[in-house]
PDB file of C-alpha atoms in Angstrom:
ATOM      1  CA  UNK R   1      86.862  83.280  83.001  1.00 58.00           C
ATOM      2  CA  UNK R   2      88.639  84.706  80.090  1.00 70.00           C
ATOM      3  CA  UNK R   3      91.930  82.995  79.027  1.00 76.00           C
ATOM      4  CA  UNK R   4      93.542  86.263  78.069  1.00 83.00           C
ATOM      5  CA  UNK R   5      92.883  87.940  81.115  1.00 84.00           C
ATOM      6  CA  UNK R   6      94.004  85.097  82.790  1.00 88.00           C
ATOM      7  CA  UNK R   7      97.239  85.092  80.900  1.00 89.00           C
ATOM      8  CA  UNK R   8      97.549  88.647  81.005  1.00 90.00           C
ATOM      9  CA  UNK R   9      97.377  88.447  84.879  1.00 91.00           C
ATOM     10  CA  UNK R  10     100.166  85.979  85.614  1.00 92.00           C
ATOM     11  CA  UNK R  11     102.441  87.766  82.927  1.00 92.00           C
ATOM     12  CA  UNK R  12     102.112  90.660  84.917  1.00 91.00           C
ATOM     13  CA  UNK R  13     102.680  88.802  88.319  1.00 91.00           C
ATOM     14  CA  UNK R  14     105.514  86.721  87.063  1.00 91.00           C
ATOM     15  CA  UNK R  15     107.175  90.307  85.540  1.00 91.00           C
ATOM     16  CA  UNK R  16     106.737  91.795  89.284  1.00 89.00           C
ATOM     17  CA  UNK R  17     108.580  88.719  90.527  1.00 88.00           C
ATOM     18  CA  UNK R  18     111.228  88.463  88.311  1.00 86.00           C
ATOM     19  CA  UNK R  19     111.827  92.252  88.668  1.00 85.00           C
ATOM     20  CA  UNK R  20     111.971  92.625  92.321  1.00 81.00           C
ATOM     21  CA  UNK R  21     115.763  92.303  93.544  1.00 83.00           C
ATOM     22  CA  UNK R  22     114.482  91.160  97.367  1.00 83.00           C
ATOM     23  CA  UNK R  23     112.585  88.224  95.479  1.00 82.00           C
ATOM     24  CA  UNK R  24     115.544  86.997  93.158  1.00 85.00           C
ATOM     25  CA  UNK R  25     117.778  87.421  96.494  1.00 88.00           C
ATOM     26  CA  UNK R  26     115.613  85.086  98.383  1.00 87.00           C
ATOM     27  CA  UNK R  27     115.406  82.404  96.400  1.00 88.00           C
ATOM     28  CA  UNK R  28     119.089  81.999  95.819  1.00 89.00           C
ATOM     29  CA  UNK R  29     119.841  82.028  99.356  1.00 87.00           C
ATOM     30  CA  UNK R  30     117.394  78.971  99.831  1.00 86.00           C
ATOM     31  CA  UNK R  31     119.127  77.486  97.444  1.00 89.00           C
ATOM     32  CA  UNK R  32     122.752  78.248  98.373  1.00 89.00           C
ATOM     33  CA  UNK R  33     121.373  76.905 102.081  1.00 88.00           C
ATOM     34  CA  UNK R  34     119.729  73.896 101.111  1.00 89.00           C
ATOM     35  CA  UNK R  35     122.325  72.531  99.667  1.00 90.00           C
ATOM     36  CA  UNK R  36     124.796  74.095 102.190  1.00 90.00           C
ATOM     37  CA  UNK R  37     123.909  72.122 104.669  1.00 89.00           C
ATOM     38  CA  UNK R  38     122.826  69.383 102.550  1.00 89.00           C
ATOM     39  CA  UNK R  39     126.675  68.820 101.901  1.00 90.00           C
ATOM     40  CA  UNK R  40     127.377  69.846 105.273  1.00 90.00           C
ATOM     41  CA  UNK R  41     125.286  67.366 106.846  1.00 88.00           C
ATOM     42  CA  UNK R  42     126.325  64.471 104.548  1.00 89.00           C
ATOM     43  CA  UNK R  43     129.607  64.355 105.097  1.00 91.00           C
ATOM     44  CA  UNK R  44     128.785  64.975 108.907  1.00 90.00           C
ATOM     45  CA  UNK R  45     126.625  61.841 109.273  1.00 89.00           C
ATOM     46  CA  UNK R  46     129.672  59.754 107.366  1.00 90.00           C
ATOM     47  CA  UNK R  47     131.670  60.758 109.660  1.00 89.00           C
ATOM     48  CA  UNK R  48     129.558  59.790 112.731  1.00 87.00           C
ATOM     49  CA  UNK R  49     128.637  56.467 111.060  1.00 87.00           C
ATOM     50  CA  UNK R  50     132.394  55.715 110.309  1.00 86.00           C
ATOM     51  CA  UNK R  51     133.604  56.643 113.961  1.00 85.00           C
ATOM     52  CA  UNK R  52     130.485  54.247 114.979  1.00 81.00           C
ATOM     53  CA  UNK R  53     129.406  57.221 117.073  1.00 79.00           C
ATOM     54  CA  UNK R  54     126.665  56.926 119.767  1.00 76.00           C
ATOM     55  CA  UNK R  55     125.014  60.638 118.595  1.00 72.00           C
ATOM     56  CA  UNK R  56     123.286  59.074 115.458  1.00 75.00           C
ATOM     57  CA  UNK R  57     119.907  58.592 115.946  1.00 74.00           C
ATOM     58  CA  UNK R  58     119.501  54.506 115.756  1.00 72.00           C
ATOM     59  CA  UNK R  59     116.444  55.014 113.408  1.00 75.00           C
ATOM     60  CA  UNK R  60     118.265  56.917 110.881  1.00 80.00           C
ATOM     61  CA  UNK R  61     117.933  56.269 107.235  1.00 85.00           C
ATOM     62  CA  UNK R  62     119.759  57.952 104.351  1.00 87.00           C
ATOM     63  CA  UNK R  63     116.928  58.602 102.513  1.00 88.00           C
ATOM     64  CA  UNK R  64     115.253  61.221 105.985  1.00 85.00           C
ATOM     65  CA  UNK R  65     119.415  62.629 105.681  1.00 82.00           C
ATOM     66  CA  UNK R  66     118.889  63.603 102.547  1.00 77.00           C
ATOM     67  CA  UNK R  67     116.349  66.722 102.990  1.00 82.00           C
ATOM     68  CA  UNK R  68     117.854  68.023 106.342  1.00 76.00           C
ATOM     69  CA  UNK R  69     119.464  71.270 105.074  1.00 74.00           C
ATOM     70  CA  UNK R  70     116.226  71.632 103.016  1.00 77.00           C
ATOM     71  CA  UNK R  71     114.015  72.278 106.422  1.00 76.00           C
ATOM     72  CA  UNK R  72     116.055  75.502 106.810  1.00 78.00           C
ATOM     73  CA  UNK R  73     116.630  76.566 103.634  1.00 79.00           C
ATOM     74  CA  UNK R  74     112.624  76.199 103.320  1.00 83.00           C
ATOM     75  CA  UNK R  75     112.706  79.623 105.481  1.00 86.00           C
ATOM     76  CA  UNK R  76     114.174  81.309 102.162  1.00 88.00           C
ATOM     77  CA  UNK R  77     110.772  80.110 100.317  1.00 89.00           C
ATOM     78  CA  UNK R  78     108.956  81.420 102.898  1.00 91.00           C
ATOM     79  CA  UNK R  79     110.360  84.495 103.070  1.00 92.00           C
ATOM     80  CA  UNK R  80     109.863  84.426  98.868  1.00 92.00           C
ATOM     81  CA  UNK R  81     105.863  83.700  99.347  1.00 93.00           C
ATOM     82  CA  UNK R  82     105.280  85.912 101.779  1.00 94.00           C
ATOM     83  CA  UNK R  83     107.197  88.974  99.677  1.00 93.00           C
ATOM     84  CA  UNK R  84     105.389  88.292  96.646  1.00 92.00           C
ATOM     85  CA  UNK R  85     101.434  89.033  98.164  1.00 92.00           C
ATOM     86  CA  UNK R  86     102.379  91.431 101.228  1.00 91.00           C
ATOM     87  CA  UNK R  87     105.247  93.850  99.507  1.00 88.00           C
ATOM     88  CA  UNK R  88     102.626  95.721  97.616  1.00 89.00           C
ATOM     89  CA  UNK R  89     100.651  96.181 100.494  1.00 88.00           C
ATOM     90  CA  UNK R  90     103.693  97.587 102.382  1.00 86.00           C
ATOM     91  CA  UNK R  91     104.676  99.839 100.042  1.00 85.00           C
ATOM     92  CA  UNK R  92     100.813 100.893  98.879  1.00 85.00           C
ATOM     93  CA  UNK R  93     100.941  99.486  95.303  1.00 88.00           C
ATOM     94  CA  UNK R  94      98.421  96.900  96.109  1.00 88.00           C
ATOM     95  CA  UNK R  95      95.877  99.619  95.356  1.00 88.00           C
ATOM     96  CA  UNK R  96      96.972 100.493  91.664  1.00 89.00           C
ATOM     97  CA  UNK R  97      97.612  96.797  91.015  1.00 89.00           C
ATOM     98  CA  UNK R  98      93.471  96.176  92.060  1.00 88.00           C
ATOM     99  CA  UNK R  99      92.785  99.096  89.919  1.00 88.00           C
ATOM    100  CA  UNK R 100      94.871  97.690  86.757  1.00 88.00           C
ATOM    101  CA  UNK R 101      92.878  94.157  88.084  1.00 87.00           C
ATOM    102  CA  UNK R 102      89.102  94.946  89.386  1.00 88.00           C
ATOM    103  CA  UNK R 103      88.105  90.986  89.316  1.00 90.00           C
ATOM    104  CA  UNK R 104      90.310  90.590  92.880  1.00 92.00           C
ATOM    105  CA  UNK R 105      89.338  86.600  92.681  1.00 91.00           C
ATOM    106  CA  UNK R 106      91.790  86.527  89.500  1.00 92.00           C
ATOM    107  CA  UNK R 107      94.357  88.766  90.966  1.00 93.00           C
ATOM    108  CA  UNK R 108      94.707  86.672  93.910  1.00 94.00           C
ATOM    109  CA  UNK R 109      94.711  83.166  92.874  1.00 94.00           C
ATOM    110  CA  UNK R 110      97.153  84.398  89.564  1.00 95.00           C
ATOM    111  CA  UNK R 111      99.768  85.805  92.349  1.00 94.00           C
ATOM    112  CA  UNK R 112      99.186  82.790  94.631  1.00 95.00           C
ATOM    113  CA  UNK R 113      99.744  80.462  91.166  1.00 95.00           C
ATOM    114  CA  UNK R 114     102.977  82.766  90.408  1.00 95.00           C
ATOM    115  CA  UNK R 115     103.820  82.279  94.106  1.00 94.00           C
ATOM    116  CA  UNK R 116     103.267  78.368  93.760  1.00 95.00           C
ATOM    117  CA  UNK R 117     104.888  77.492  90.219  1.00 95.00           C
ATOM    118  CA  UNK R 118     108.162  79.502  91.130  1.00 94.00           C
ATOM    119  CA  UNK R 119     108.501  77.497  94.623  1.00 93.00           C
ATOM    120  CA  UNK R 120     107.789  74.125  92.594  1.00 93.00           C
ATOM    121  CA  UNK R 121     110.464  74.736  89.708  1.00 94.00           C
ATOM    122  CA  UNK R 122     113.053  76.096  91.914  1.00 92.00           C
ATOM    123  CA  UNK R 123     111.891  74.466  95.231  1.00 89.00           C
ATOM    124  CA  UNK R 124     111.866  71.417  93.047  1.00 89.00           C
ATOM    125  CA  UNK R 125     115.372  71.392  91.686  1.00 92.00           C
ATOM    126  CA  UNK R 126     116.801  72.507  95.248  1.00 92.00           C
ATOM    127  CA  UNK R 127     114.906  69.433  96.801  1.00 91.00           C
ATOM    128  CA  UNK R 128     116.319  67.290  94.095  1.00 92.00           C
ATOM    129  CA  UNK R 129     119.591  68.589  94.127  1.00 92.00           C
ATOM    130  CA  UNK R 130     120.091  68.536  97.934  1.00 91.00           C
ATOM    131  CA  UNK R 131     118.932  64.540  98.396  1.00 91.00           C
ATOM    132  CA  UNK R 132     121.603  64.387  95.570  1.00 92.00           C
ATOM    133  CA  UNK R 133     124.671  66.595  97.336  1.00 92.00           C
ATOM    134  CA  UNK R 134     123.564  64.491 100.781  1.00 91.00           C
ATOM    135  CA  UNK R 135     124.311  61.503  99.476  1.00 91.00           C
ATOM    136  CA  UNK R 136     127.687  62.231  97.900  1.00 91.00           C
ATOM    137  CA  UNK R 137     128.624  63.486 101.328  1.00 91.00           C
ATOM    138  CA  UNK R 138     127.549  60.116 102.743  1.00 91.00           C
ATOM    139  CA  UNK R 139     129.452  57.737 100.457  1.00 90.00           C
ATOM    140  CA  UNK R 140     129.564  54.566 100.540  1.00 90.00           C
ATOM    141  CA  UNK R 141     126.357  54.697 103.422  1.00 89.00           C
ATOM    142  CA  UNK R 142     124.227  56.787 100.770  1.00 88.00           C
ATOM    143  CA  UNK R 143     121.783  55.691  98.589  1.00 90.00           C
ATOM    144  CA  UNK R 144     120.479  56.544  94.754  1.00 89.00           C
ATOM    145  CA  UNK R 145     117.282  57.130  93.706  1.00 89.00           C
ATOM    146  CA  UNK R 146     116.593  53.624  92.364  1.00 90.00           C
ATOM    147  CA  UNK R 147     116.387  52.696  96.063  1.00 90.00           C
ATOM    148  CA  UNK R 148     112.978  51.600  97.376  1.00 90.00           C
ATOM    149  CA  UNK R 149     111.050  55.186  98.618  1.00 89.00           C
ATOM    150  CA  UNK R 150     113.183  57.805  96.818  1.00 91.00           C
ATOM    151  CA  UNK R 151     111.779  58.818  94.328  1.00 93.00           C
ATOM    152  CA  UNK R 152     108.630  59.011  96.635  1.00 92.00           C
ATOM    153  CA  UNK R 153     110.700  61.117  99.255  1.00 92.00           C
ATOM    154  CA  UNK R 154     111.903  63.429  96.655  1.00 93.00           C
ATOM    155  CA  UNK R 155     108.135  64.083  95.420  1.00 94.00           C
ATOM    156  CA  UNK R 156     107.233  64.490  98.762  1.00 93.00           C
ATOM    157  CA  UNK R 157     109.709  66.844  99.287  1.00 92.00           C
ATOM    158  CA  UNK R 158     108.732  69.013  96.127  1.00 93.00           C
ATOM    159  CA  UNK R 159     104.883  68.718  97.481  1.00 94.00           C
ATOM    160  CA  UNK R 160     105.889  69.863 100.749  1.00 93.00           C
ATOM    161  CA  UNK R 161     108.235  73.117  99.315  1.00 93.00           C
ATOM    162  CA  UNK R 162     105.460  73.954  96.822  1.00 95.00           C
ATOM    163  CA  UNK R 163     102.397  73.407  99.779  1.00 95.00           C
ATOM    164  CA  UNK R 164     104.291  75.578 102.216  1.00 94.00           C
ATOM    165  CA  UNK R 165     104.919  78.024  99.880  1.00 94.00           C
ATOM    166  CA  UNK R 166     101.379  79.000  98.542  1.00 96.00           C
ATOM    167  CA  UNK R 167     100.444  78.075 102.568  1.00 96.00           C
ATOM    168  CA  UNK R 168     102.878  80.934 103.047  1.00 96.00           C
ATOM    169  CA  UNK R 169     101.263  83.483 100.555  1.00 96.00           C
ATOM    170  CA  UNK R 170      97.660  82.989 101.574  1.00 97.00           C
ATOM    171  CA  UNK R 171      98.470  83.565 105.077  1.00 96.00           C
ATOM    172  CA  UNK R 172     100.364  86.879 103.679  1.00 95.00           C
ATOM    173  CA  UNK R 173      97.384  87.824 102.194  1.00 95.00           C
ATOM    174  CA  UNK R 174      94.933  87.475 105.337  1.00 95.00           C
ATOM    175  CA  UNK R 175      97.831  89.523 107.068  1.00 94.00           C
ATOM    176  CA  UNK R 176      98.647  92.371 105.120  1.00 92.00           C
ATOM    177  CA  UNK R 177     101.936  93.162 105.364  1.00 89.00           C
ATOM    178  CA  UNK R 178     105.559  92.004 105.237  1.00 91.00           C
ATOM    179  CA  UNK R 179     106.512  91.972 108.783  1.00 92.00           C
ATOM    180  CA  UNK R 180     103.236  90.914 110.774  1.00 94.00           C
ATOM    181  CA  UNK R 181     103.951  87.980 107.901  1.00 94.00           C
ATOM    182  CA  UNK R 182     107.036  86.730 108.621  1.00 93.00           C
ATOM    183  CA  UNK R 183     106.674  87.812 112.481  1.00 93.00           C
ATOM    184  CA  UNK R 184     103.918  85.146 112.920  1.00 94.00           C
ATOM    185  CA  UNK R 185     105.235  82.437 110.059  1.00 93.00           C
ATOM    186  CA  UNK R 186     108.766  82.525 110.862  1.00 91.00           C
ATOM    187  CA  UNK R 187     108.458  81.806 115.073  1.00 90.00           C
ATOM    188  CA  UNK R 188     105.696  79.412 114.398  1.00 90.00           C
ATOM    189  CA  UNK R 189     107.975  77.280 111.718  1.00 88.00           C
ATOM    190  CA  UNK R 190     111.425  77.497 113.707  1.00 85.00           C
ATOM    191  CA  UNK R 191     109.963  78.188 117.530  1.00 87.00           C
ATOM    192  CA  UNK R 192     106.286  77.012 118.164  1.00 90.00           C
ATOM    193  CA  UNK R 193     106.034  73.759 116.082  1.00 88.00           C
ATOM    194  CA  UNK R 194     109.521  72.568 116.674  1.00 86.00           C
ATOM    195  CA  UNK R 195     108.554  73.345 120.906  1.00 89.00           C
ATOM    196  CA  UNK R 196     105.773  71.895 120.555  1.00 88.00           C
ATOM    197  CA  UNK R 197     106.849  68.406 118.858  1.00 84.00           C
ATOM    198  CA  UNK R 198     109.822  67.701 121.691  1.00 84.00           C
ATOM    199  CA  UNK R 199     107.065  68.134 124.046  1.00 87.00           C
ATOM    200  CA  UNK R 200     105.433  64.612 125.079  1.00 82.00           C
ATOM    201  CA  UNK R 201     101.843  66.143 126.015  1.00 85.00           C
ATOM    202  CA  UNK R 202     101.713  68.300 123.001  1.00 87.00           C
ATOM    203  CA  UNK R 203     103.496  65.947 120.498  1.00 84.00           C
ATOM    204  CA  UNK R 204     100.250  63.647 119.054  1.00 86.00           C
ATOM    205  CA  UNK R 205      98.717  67.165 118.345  1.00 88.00           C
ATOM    206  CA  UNK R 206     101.729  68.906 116.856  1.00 89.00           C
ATOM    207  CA  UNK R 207     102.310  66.167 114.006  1.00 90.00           C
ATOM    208  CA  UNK R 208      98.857  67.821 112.494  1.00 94.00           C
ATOM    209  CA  UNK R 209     100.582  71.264 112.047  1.00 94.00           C
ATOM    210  CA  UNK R 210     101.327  72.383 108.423  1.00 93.00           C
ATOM    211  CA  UNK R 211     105.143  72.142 108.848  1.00 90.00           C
ATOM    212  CA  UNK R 212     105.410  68.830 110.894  1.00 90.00           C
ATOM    213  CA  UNK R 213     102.698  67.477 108.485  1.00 92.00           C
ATOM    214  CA  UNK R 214     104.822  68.524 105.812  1.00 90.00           C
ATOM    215  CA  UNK R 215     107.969  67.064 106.730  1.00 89.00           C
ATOM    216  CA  UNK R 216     106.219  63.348 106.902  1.00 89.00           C
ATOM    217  CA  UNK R 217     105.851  63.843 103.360  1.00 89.00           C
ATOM    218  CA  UNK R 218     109.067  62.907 102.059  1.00 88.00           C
ATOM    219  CA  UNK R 219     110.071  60.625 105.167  1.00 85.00           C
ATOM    220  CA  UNK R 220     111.131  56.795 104.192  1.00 82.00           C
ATOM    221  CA  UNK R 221     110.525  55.603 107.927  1.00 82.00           C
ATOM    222  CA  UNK R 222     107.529  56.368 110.396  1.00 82.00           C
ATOM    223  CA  UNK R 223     108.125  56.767 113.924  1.00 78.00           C
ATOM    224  CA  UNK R 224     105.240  55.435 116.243  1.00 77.00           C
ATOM    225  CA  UNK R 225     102.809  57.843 116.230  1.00 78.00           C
ATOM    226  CA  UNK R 226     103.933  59.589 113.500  1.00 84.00           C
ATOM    227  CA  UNK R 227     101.550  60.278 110.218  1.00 90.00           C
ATOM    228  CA  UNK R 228     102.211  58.310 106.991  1.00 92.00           C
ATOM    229  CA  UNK R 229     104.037  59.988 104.198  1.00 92.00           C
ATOM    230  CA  UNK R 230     100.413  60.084 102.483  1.00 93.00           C
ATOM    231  CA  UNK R 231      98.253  61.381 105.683  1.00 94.00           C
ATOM    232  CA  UNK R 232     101.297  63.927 106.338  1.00 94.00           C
ATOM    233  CA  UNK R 233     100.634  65.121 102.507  1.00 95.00           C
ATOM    234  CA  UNK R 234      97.147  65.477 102.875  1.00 96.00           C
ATOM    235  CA  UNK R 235      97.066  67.221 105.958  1.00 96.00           C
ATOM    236  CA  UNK R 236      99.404  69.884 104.445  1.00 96.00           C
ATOM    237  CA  UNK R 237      97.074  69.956 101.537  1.00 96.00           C
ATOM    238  CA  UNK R 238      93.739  70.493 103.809  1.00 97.00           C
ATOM    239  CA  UNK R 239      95.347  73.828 105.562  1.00 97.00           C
ATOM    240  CA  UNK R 240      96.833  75.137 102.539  1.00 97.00           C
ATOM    241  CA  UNK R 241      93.127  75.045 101.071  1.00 97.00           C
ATOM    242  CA  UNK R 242      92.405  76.326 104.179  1.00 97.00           C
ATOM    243  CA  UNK R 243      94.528  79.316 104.010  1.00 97.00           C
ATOM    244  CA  UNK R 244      93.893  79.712 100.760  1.00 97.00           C
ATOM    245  CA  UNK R 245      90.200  79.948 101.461  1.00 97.00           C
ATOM    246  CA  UNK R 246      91.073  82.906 103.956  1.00 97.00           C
ATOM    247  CA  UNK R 247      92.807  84.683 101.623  1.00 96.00           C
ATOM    248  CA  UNK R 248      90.540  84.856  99.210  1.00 95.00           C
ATOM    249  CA  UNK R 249      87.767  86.532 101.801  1.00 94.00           C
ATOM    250  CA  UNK R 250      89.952  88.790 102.843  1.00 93.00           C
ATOM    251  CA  UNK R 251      91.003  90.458  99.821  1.00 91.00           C
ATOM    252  CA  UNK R 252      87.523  90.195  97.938  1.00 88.00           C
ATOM    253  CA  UNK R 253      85.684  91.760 101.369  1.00 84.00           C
ATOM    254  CA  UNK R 254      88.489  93.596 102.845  1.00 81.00           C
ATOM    255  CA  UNK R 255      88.997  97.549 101.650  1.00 75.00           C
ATOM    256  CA  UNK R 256      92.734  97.761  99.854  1.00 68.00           C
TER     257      UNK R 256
END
């Protein structure tokens, strides 16, 4: 593969990116969320631990509060993903865009790595910045990152961001289009999975899911049952391959 046309690619990926208001718009809101509710939820959980209060969960640990808001500002990076591969098949420009690009391998994986390193810088500083807002709500009950399993948390938080993200994008690419996208993503992250985790019969499967998988990954305790930090990580890994894999058929065999 030719590291010009290779370069040439991604410029021309990150320049649609960086150029598209809806894209730009998306990613601040995640952030703006994320650390919302990160704030939000810190000082929330003081106050509950202060007032002694029989609603917090007896297994909670500062390090879990520290990537709550993060779960739903993840829907913002999801939105971003998904935008990036299926708005120039909704508006038709995926056409002159193959045409400018014949080699479709290169086209796809250069928008999926687009796709992936915007999620990891800016995913990245949101997760770090949000485990840093939720402890400053906590006070005196938070904790710093020189505490046993932070640092690990945090990375696991910036695996799971960046995962879900290209997960999000290959999945837009099997789909073809901006709303089937988000119609099947967004119910599945915030309706299925969620469902399908309170529910006792359901629950040993659910934890393999890409989102609950994903959420193990920067978790300092493990609930019985639950996957390992290291197995959640991996099984995130295995279906964004996974999806990845799809995405690549479909756009190499599948007519424009």
């Amino acid at each position: 593969m030719n590291g010009t046309a290779v370069r040439r690619v991604l410029v021309s990926e990150w320049i649609k990116v960086r150029s598209t208001l809806a894209t730009m718009i998306t990613l601040s809101v995640g952030v703006v969320v994320s650390f919302g509710l990160a704030l939000v939820s810190g000082y929330s959980i003081r106050a509950a631990i202060d007032r002694n209060s029989d609603a917090l969960s007896p297994d909670f640990h500062p390090i879990d509060a520290g990537f709550g808001g993060l779960l739903y500002g993840n829907l913002a990076f999801t939105v971003f993903a998904v935008l990036v591969v299926s708005s120039e098949y909704t508006s038709g420009t995926i056409r002159a865009s193959l045409a400018a690009v014949p080699r479709r391998g290169l086209f796809y994986l250069c928008k999926l790595g687009v796709a992936g390193l915007v999620c990891l810088v800016v995913g990245g500083a949101t997760v770090f910045g949000s485990f840093l807002v939720t402890q400053v709500g906590l006070g005196p009950h938070g904790v710093d990152l020189s505490t046993p399993g932070a640092v690990k948390a945090v990375l696991g938080g910036l695996a799971y961001v960046t995962l879900l993200g290209v997960f999000a994008a290959a999945v837009a690419a099997v789909l073809r289009g901006t709303a089937l996208s988000l119609g099947v993503l967004i119910p599945f992250f915030f309706v299925v999975s969620p469902a399908l985790w309170v529910i006792p019969a359901t629950r040993s499967a659910s934890r393999f899911l890409p989102d609950q998988a994903g959420m193990r990954a920067m978790e300092a305790t493990v609930g019985p049952g639950e996957l390992t930090q290291n197995q959640g990580l991996l099984v995130l890994l295995g279906w964004t391959v996974l999806a990845v894999a799809a995405g690549y058929w479909s756009i190499r065999r599948r007519d424009a």
